mmCIF file of N, CA and C in Angstrom:
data_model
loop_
_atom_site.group_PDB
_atom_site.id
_atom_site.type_symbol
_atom_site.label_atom_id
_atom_site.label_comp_id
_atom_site.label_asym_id
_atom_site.label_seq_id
_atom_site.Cartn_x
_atom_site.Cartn_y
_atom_site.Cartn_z
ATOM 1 N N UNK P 1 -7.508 -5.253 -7.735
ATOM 2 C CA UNK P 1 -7.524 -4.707 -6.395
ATOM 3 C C UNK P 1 -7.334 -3.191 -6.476
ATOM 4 N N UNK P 2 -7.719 -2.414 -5.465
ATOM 5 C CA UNK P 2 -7.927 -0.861 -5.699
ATOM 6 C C UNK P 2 -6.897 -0.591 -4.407
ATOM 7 N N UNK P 3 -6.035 0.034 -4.037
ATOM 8 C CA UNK P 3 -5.296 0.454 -2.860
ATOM 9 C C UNK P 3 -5.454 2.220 -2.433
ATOM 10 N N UNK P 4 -6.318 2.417 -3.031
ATOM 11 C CA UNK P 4 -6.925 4.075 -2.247
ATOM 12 C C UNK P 4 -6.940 4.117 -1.033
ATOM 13 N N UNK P 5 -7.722 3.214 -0.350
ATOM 14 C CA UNK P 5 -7.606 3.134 0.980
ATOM 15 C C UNK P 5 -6.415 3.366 1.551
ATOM 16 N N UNK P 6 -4.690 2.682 0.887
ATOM 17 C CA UNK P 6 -3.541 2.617 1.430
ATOM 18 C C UNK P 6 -3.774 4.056 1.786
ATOM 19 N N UNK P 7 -3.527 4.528 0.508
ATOM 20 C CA UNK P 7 -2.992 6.279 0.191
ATOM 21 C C UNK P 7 -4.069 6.957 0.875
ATOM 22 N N UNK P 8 -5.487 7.244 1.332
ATOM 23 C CA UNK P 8 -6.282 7.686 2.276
ATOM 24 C C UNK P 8 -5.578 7.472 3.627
ATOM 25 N N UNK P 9 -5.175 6.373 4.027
ATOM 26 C CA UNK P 9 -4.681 5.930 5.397
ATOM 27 C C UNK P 9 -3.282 7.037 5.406
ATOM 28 N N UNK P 10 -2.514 6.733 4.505
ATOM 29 C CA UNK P 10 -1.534 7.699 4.649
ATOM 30 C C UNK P 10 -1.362 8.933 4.800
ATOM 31 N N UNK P 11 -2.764 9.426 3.808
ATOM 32 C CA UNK P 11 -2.657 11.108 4.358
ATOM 33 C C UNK P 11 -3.339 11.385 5.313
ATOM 34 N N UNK P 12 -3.952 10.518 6.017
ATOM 35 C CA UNK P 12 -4.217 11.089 8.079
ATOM 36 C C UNK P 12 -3.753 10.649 8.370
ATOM 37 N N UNK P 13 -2.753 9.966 8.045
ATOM 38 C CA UNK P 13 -1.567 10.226 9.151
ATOM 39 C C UNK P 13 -0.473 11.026 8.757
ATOM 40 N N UNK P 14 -0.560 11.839 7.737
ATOM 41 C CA UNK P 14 0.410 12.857 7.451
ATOM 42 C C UNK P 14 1.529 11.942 6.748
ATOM 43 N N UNK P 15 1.704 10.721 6.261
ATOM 44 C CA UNK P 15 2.574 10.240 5.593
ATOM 45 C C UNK P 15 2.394 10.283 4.007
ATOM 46 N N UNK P 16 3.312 9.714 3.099
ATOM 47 C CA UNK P 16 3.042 9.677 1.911
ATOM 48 C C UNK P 16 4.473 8.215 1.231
ATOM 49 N N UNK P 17 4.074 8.149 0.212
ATOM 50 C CA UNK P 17 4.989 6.732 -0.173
ATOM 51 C C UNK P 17 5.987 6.905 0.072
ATOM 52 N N UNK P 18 7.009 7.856 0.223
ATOM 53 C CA UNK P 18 8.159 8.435 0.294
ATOM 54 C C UNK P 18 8.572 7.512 1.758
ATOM 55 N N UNK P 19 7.936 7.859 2.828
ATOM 56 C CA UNK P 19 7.784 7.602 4.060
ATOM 57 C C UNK P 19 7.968 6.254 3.976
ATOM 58 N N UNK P 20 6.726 5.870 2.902
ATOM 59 C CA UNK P 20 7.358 3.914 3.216
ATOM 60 C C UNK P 20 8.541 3.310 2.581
ATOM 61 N N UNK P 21 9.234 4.558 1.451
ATOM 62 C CA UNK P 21 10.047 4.114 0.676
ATOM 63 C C UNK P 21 11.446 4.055 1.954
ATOM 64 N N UNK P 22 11.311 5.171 2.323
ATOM 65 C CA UNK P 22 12.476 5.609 3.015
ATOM 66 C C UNK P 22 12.855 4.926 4.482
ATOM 67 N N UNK P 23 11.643 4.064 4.975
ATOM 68 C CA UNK P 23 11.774 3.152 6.158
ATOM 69 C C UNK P 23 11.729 2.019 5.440
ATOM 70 N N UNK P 24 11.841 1.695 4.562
ATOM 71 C CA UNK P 24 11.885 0.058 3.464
ATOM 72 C C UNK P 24 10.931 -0.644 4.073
ATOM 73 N N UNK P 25 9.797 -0.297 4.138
ATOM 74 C CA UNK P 25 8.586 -1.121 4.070
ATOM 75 C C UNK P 25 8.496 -1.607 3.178
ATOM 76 N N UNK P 26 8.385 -1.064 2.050
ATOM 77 C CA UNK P 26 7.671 -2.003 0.262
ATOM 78 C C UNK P 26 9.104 -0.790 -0.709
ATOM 79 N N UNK P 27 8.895 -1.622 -1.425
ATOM 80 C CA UNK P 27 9.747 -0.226 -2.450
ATOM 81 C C UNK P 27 9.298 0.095 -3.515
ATOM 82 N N UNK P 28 9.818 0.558 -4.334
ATOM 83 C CA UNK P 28 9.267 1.777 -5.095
ATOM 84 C C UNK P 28 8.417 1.161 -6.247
ATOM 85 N N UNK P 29 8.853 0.132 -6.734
ATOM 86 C CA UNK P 29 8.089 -0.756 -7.918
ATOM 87 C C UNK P 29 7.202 -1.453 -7.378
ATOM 88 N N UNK P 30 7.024 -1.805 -6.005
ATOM 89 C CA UNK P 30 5.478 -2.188 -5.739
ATOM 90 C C UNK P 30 4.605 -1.186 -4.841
ATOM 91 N N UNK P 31 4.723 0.461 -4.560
ATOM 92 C CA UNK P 31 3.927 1.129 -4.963
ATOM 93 C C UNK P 31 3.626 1.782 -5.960
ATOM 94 N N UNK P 32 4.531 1.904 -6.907
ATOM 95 C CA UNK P 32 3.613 2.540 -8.278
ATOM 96 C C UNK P 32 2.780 1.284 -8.848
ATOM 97 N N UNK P 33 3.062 -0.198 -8.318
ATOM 98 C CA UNK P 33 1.935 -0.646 -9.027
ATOM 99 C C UNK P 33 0.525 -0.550 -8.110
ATOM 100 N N UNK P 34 0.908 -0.458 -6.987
ATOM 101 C CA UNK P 34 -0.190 0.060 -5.596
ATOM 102 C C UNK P 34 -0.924 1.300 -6.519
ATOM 103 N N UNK P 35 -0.086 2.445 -6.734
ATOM 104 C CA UNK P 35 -0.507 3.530 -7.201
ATOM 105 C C UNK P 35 -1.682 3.388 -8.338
ATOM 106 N N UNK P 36 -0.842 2.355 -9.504
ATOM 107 C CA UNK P 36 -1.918 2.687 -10.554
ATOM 108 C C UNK P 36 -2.576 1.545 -11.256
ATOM 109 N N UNK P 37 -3.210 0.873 -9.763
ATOM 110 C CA UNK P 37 -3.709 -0.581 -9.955
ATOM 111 C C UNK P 37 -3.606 -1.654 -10.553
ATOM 112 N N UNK P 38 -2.098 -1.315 -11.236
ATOM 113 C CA UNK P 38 -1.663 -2.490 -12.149
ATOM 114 C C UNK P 38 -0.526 -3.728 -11.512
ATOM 115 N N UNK P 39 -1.021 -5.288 -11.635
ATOM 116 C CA UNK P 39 0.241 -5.731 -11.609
ATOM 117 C C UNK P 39 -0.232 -6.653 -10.022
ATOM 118 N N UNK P 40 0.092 -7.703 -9.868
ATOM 119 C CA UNK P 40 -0.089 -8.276 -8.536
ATOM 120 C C UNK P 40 1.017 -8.031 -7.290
ATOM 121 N N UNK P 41 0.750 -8.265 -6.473
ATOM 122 C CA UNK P 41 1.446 -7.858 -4.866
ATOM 123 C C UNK P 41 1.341 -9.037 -4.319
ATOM 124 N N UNK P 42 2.759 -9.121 -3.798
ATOM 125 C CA UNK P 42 2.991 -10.255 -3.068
ATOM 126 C C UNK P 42 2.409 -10.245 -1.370
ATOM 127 N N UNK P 43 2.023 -11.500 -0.654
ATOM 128 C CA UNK P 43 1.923 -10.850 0.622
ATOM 129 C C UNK P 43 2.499 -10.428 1.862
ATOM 130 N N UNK P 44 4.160 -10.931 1.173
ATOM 131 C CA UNK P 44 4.968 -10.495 2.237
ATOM 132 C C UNK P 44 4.954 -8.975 1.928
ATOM 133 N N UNK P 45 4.923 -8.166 0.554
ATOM 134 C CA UNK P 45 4.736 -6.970 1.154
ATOM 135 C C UNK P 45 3.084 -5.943 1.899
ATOM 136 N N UNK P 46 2.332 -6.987 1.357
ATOM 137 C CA UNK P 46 1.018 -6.455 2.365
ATOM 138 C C UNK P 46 1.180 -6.660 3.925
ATOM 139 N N UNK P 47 2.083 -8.040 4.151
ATOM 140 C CA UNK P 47 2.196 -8.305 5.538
ATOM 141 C C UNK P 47 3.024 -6.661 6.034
ATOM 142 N N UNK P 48 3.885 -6.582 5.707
ATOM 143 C CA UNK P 48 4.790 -5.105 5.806
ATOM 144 C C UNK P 48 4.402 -3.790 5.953
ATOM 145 N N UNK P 49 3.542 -3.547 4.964
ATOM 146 C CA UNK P 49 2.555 -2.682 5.135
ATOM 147 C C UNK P 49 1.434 -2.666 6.159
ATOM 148 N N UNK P 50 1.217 -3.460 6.695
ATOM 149 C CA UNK P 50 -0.613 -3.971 7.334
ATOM 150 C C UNK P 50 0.798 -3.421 8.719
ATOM 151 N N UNK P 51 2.106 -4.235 8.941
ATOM 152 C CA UNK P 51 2.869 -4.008 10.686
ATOM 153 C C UNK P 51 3.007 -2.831 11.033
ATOM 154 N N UNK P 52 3.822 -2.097 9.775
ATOM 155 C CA UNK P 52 4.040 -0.722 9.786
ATOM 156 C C UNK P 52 2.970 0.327 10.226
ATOM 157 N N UNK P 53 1.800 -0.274 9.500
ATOM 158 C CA UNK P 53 0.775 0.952 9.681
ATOM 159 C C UNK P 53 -0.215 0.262 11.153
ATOM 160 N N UNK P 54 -0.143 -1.179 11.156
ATOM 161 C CA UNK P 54 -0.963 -0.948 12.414
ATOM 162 C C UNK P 54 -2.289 -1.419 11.994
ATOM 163 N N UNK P 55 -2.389 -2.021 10.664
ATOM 164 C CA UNK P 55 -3.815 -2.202 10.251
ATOM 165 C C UNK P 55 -4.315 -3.304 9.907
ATOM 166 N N UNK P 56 -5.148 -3.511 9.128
ATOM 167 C CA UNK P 56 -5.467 -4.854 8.616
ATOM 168 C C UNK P 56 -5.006 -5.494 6.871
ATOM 169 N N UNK P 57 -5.657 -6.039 6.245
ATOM 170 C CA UNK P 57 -5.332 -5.741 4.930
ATOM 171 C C UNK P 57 -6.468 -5.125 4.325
ATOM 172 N N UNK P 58 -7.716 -5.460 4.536
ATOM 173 C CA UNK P 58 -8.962 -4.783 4.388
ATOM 174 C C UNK P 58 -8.904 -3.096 4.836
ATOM 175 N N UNK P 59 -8.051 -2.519 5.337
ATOM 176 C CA UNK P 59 -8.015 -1.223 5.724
ATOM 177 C C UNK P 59 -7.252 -0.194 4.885
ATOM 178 N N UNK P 60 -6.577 -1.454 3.939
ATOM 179 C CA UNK P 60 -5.701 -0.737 2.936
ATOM 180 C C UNK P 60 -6.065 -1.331 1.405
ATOM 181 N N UNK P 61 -6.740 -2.302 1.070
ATOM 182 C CA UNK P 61 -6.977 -2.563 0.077
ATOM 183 C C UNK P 61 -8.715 -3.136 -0.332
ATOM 184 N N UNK P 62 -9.361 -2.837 -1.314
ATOM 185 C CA UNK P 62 -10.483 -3.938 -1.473
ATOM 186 C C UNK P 62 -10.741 -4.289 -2.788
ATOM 187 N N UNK P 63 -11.346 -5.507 -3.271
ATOM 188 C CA UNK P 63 -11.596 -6.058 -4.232
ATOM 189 C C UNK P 63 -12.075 -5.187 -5.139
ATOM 190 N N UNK P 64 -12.213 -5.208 -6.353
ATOM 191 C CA UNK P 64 -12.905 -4.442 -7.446
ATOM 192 C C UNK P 64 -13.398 -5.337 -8.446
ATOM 193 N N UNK P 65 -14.385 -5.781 -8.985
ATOM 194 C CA UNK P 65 -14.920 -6.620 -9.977
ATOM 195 C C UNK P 65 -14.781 -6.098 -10.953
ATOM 196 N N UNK P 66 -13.744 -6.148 -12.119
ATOM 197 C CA UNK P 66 -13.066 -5.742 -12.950
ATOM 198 C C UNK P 66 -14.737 -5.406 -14.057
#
């Protein structure tokens, strides 16, 4: 899975991981694996992410055929 989209979404809206660290949306070991596409994600924290931001999961993440 590729999460660019997350980090695109975040910088129009002027946020950055810090932001989700610091309102405990997800924490810090499941965005650096967000960050550097390694490692699976659970969906209670996509559910978390998708409330916070207002989005879908498709708006923050998409498939990649390895």
């Amino acid at each position: 899975m590729n999460y660019a989209k997350l980090f695109r979404l975040l910088e129009s809206r002027g946020m950055t991981m810090y932001t989700l660290r610091r309102d405990k949306v997800v924490g810090t070991a499941t965005l650096e694996k967000m960050r550097k596409g390694e490692g699976h994600i659970d969906t209670r924290s996509l559910e978390s992410l998708c409330k916070y931001l207002g989005c879908q999961p498709g708006d923050i993440m998409e498939y990649e055929d390895e």
